[in-house]
Amino acid sequence: MNYLIEKEEFWQHILSLKNRCDIIAPVLRSLINYDYIRDNERVIFEAPIYSARRFFLPDKEVLFNYKNNRISESKKIKKRIMFMARTDINCLHKVDLLFLDKPKDPYYQDKRDKTIIIEIPITPSKNSFFSSMGLKDYYDVKIMDYKDQFLVKVATKKGMSIINNKFKKTKLDLEDKTKSSKLIEIKKFEQHKDVYHSHAWKKHSDKCLSCGACTIACTTCLCFRIEDVVGLPVKEGQRRRRVSSCQLRNFTEVAGGFSFREDREKRFKHRILHKLKYFKDRFGEHMCSGCGRCIDVCPTNIDMTKVVEDVNKSKIVEFLFVNKT
Amino acid sequence: MKLSRSLEKMNPYKPKKVKVMDVRDETPDVKFIRLKANIKHRPGQFLEASILGYGEVPLGITSLSKRYVDLYVRNVGTTTDALFKLNKGDEVFVRGPYGNGFPVQEMYKKNIIIIGGGTGVVPLKSAIEYIKHHKLKFGDVNVYFGFRDYDNIMFKNEFKELGKRFNLNVTLDKNDKRWKGNVGLVTKLLEKSEIKSGAVALLCGPPVMIKFVIDVLHSKGLKDENIYVSFERMMSCGIGKCGHCMIKHVYVCKDGPVFRYDFAKDLVD
């Protein structure tokens, strides 16, 4: 069902819902970022610097509270409407594949159930490459510019629940022609016979500082660590999870101090291959939507599109060590 | 604790409170703990055990009972140190069982070779228990355990009983005047042994040991499809979500920790 509505009327309607639910959108803070919208604030149609991940997997999330060896549930969240970029909505769908895989993650499920997603047009990052990543429609509502009005497309029942019955229905439909700034030869990368052993990785991983900025910015970087936090009365506390990063040296450390990915190049490869190979091997689609944030935030300007380009160009490595048998 | 059963089932991060039935010293830094818990599990699975305020640790279940769960805890960090201080009657939190376990039912009628090094013997113990209880379903069973030194020998009190039912071979890396048995690496012991055809091998131990043991097994004619390895990685959530145990597209906690070697040999970073 499609509707046509004056832009200002649409904003007034959305802000009127503020008492019922939280509204989150790209807004201007010190930089453009996803945040709770203030009264009379307007949404900015530009790529936010960080992803909306923290609204689904908070940097620190309480799993449960405890007191005197008894466990009690943590609070559930309020309903919310989120205005998100197309890449970020596709990333959310990818996160669903992992977090809603059996056994389902109830904390994530709760947030997902309580969120109504509105896809908005944004000026993509100069490092984005989503046009190569096969993005699909996963929104509840989508708004598109049509002269002074918004074309409002509703795809789900959830989306219908926020539509005012005064909105004018329309048969008009528009094609989304937004293109990413860059492209990536993902098919060639998928078909590369020995992507792991290519010599092309080293040139890029040598620049890596293992700072983890890429994993902070990425919507689908979800690795977390479970830890207990003791309160002031020692018998009280919380078990919570904290977002971690596979780029950290001790990420694969086991009891006794041995680390399976001690080598920085291995950690660098692991992240990119997880996004562009392993996830697809397991769930059928890539873990990356091409938003370009990891390239935006990298302090040494490592560019995933260039890594893929160099790996694609490299020939199959022949192994030189002799097999025992 | 007033948590409805359905909530517990729905939230895989919420542990269950259980009581300690028994605690015993096994080696200077390993303790045996028996928990009163009705947890249906398979050999080779593990639990995430925790003490509130300290943290969670993955521990392999070595028993096969529906009424209790046996764990061996090595004191290596904050949480295991807290587990070390447990006494009979204390409360502990557990969640699980996790992992796929050894596919023991696929090994009926076969000759079994069990090879473990150091604390790698713990996941293998549950397979040994299973085979012990269903002895007639299996062929000959040969067990090879390698330990660093005399003080680190595990299951010392059970050697006599195990030796009656299985061909048990224990070796120490470092000699000791209290030890009257084999000295040297477990691979050396294996090289001297005869391995009948149609055997299945179960392995667990440090990566270096696994590599050399497999070389010996290959030289004795054993194929990759008949070798099973129980992997060790940092298992934090136990349910294939936190990413710590990932190797390529595989979650060791969920798809493993037991893998057949024809698949596992490509599971390297």
mmCIF file with all atom_site columns, N, CA and C in Angstrom, chain B residues 15 24 31 53 60 72 74 85 93 96 110 125 131 136 139 141 155 166 198 200 208-209 216 226 233 248 253 255 266:
data_model
loop_
_atom_site.group_PDB
_atom_site.id
_atom_site.type_symbol
_atom_site.label_atom_id
_atom_site.label_alt_id
_atom_site.label_comp_id
_atom_site.label_asym_id
_atom_site.label_entity_id
_atom_site.label_seq_id
_atom_site.pdbx_PDB_ins_code
_atom_site.Cartn_x
_atom_site.Cartn_y
_atom_site.Cartn_z
_atom_site.occupancy
_atom_site.B_iso_or_equiv
_atom_site.pdbx_formal_charge
_atom_site.auth_seq_id
_atom_site.auth_comp_id
_atom_site.auth_asym_id
_atom_site.auth_atom_id
_atom_site.pdbx_PDB_model_num
ATOM 1  N N  . PRO B 1 15  ? 21.301 -19.498 33.453 1.00 0.00 ? 15  PRO B N  1
ATOM 2  C CA . PRO B 1 15  ? 21.751 -20.791 33.983 1.00 0.00 ? 15  PRO B CA 1
ATOM 3  C C  . PRO B 1 15  ? 20.801 -21.338 35.040 1.00 0.00 ? 15  PRO B C  1
ATOM 4  N N  . ARG B 1 24  ? 36.550 -33.530 45.218 1.00 0.00 ? 24  ARG B N  1
ATOM 5  C CA . ARG B 1 24  ? 37.708 -34.369 45.537 1.00 0.00 ? 24  ARG B CA 1
ATOM 6  C C  . ARG B 1 24  ? 38.922 -33.828 44.800 1.00 0.00 ? 24  ARG B C  1
ATOM 7  N N  . LYS B 1 31  ? 40.508 -30.413 40.278 1.00 0.00 ? 31  LYS B N  1
ATOM 8  C CA . LYS B 1 31  ? 39.580 -30.992 41.241 1.00 0.00 ? 31  LYS B CA 1
ATOM 9  C C  . LYS B 1 31  ? 38.442 -31.671 40.507 1.00 0.00 ? 31  LYS B C  1
ATOM 10 N N  . GLY B 1 53  ? 29.130 -13.582 39.892 1.00 0.00 ? 53  GLY B N  1
ATOM 11 C CA . GLY B 1 53  ? 30.101 -12.593 40.325 1.00 0.00 ? 53  GLY B CA 1
ATOM 12 C C  . GLY B 1 53  ? 31.495 -12.884 39.802 1.00 0.00 ? 53  GLY B C  1
ATOM 13 N N  . GLY B 1 60  ? 33.956 -29.952 30.299 1.00 0.00 ? 60  GLY B N  1
ATOM 14 C CA . GLY B 1 60  ? 33.469 -31.189 29.699 1.00 0.00 ? 60  GLY B CA 1
ATOM 15 C C  . GLY B 1 60  ? 32.827 -32.091 30.726 1.00 0.00 ? 60  GLY B C  1
ATOM 16 N N  . TYR B 1 72  ? 35.659 -31.936 35.804 1.00 0.00 ? 72  TYR B N  1
ATOM 17 C CA . TYR B 1 72  ? 37.019 -31.776 36.307 1.00 0.00 ? 72  TYR B CA 1
ATOM 18 C C  . TYR B 1 72  ? 37.414 -30.333 36.050 1.00 0.00 ? 72  TYR B C  1
ATOM 19 N N  . ARG B 1 74  ? 40.310 -27.387 36.236 1.00 0.00 ? 74  ARG B N  1
ATOM 20 C CA . ARG B 1 74  ? 41.722 -27.038 36.428 1.00 0.00 ? 74  ARG B CA 1
ATOM 21 C C  . ARG B 1 74  ? 41.784 -25.588 36.864 1.00 0.00 ? 74  ARG B C  1
ATOM 22 N N  . LYS B 1 85  ? 37.119 -23.493 45.259 1.00 0.00 ? 85  LYS B N  1
ATOM 23 C CA . LYS B 1 85  ? 36.818 -23.304 46.683 1.00 0.00 ? 85  LYS B CA 1
ATOM 24 C C  . LYS B 1 85  ? 35.470 -23.908 47.075 1.00 0.00 ? 85  LYS B C  1
ATOM 25 N N  . PHE B 1 93  ? 26.006 -22.484 39.316 1.00 0.00 ? 93  PHE B N  1
ATOM 26 C CA . PHE B 1 93  ? 25.070 -22.314 38.204 1.00 0.00 ? 93  PHE B CA 1
ATOM 27 C C  . PHE B 1 93  ? 25.626 -22.982 36.960 1.00 0.00 ? 93  PHE B C  1
ATOM 28 N N  . GLY B 1 96  ? 23.469 -25.672 29.751 1.00 0.00 ? 96  GLY B N  1
ATOM 29 C CA . GLY B 1 96  ? 23.912 -26.641 28.762 1.00 0.00 ? 96  GLY B CA 1
ATOM 30 C C  . GLY B 1 96  ? 22.963 -27.824 28.728 1.00 0.00 ? 96  GLY B C  1
ATOM 31 N N  . LYS B 1 110 ? 32.978 -51.703 16.141 1.00 0.00 ? 110 LYS B N  1
ATOM 32 C CA . LYS B 1 110 ? 34.337 -51.368 15.692 1.00 0.00 ? 110 LYS B CA 1
ATOM 33 C C  . LYS B 1 110 ? 35.329 -51.479 16.850 1.00 0.00 ? 110 LYS B C  1
ATOM 34 N N  . LYS B 1 125 ? 36.929 -39.047 28.538 1.00 0.00 ? 125 LYS B N  1
ATOM 35 C CA . LYS B 1 125 ? 36.462 -39.875 29.661 1.00 0.00 ? 125 LYS B CA 1
ATOM 36 C C  . LYS B 1 125 ? 35.005 -40.259 29.482 1.00 0.00 ? 125 LYS B C  1
ATOM 37 N N  . ILE B 1 131 ? 31.397 -46.418 26.502 1.00 0.00 ? 131 ILE B N  1
ATOM 38 C CA . ILE B 1 131 ? 31.857 -47.714 25.988 1.00 0.00 ? 131 ILE B CA 1
ATOM 39 C C  . ILE B 1 131 ? 31.864 -48.744 27.116 1.00 0.00 ? 131 ILE B C  1
ATOM 40 N N  . LEU B 1 136 ? 29.673 -54.645 25.186 1.00 0.00 ? 136 LEU B N  1
ATOM 41 C CA . LEU B 1 136 ? 29.432 -55.710 24.207 1.00 0.00 ? 136 LEU B CA 1
ATOM 42 C C  . LEU B 1 136 ? 29.162 -55.168 22.815 1.00 0.00 ? 136 LEU B C  1
ATOM 43 N N  . GLY B 1 139 ? 34.117 -53.422 19.733 1.00 0.00 ? 139 GLY B N  1
ATOM 44 C CA . GLY B 1 139 ? 35.189 -54.410 19.614 1.00 0.00 ? 139 GLY B CA 1
ATOM 45 C C  . GLY B 1 139 ? 36.223 -54.175 20.697 1.00 0.00 ? 139 GLY B C  1
ATOM 46 N N  . VAL B 1 141 ? 39.064 -52.276 22.761 1.00 0.00 ? 141 VAL B N  1
ATOM 47 C CA . VAL B 1 141 ? 39.266 -50.859 23.065 1.00 0.00 ? 141 VAL B CA 1
ATOM 48 C C  . VAL B 1 141 ? 40.663 -50.651 23.605 1.00 0.00 ? 141 VAL B C  1
ATOM 49 N N  . PHE B 1 155 ? 42.770 -39.452 36.688 1.00 0.00 ? 155 PHE B N  1
ATOM 50 C CA . PHE B 1 155 ? 42.038 -40.719 36.821 1.00 0.00 ? 155 PHE B CA 1
ATOM 51 C C  . PHE B 1 155 ? 42.923 -41.829 37.382 1.00 0.00 ? 155 PHE B C  1
ATOM 52 N N  . PHE B 1 166 ? 39.732 -52.517 29.462 1.00 0.00 ? 166 PHE B N  1
ATOM 53 C CA . PHE B 1 166 ? 40.342 -52.022 28.225 1.00 0.00 ? 166 PHE B CA 1
ATOM 54 C C  . PHE B 1 166 ? 41.834 -52.254 28.278 1.00 0.00 ? 166 PHE B C  1
ATOM 55 N N  . GLY B 1 198 ? 39.922 -51.535 10.461 1.00 0.00 ? 198 GLY B N  1
ATOM 56 C CA . GLY B 1 198 ? 38.533 -51.237 10.805 1.00 0.00 ? 198 GLY B CA 1
ATOM 57 C C  . GLY B 1 198 ? 38.415 -50.558 12.146 1.00 0.00 ? 198 GLY B C  1
ATOM 58 N N  . VAL B 1 200 ? 38.434 -47.247 14.833 1.00 0.00 ? 200 VAL B N  1
ATOM 59 C CA . VAL B 1 200 ? 38.026 -45.849 14.872 1.00 0.00 ? 200 VAL B CA 1
ATOM 60 C C  . VAL B 1 200 ? 38.828 -45.186 15.981 1.00 0.00 ? 200 VAL B C  1
ATOM 61 N N  . VAL B 1 208 ? 49.579 -29.725 18.834 1.00 0.00 ? 208 VAL B N  1
ATOM 62 C CA . VAL B 1 208 ? 50.830 -30.358 18.395 1.00 0.00 ? 208 VAL B CA 1
ATOM 63 C C  . VAL B 1 208 ? 50.732 -31.872 18.530 1.00 0.00 ? 208 VAL B C  1
ATOM 64 N N  . MET B 1 209 ? 50.172 -32.326 19.651 1.00 0.00 ? 209 MET B N  1
ATOM 65 C CA . MET B 1 209 ? 50.034 -33.759 19.890 1.00 0.00 ? 209 MET B CA 1
ATOM 66 C C  . MET B 1 209 ? 49.117 -34.380 18.838 1.00 0.00 ? 209 MET B C  1
ATOM 67 N N  . VAL B 1 216 ? 51.031 -40.768 12.954 1.00 0.00 ? 216 VAL B N  1
ATOM 68 C CA . VAL B 1 216 ? 51.265 -42.164 13.318 1.00 0.00 ? 216 VAL B CA 1
ATOM 69 C C  . VAL B 1 216 ? 50.081 -43.026 12.883 1.00 0.00 ? 216 VAL B C  1
ATOM 70 N N  . ASN B 1 226 ? 37.938 -42.207 9.709  1.00 0.00 ? 226 ASN B N  1
ATOM 71 C CA . ASN B 1 226 ? 37.786 -43.008 10.922 1.00 0.00 ? 226 ASN B CA 1
ATOM 72 C C  . ASN B 1 226 ? 38.489 -42.392 12.120 1.00 0.00 ? 226 ASN B C  1
ATOM 73 N N  . ARG B 1 233 ? 38.636 -24.684 21.936 1.00 0.00 ? 233 ARG B N  1
ATOM 74 C CA . ARG B 1 233 ? 38.669 -23.265 21.601 1.00 0.00 ? 233 ARG B CA 1
ATOM 75 C C  . ARG B 1 233 ? 38.042 -22.550 22.775 1.00 0.00 ? 233 ARG B C  1
ATOM 76 N N  . LYS B 1 248 ? 36.739 -20.510 10.499 1.00 0.00 ? 248 LYS B N  1
ATOM 77 C CA . LYS B 1 248 ? 36.063 -20.392 9.198  1.00 0.00 ? 248 LYS B CA 1
ATOM 78 C C  . LYS B 1 248 ? 34.552 -20.255 9.458  1.00 0.00 ? 248 LYS B C  1
ATOM 79 N N  . CYS B 1 253 ? 31.608 -24.715 19.267 1.00 0.00 ? 253 CYS B N  1
ATOM 80 C CA . CYS B 1 253 ? 30.701 -25.052 20.372 1.00 0.00 ? 253 CYS B CA 1
ATOM 81 C C  . CYS B 1 253 ? 29.422 -25.697 19.860 1.00 0.00 ? 253 CYS B C  1
ATOM 82 N N  . ASP B 1 255 ? 28.721 -26.772 16.157 1.00 0.00 ? 255 ASP B N  1
ATOM 83 C CA . ASP B 1 255 ? 28.918 -27.802 15.141 1.00 0.00 ? 255 ASP B CA 1
ATOM 84 C C  . ASP B 1 255 ? 29.851 -28.885 15.666 1.00 0.00 ? 255 ASP B C  1
ATOM 85 N N  . ASP B 1 266 ? 40.751 -29.332 7.384  1.00 0.00 ? 266 ASP B N  1
ATOM 86 C CA . ASP B 1 266 ? 40.695 -28.022 6.729  1.00 0.00 ? 266 ASP B CA 1
ATOM 87 C C  . ASP B 1 266 ? 40.291 -26.918 7.688  1.00 0.00 ? 266 ASP B C  1
#
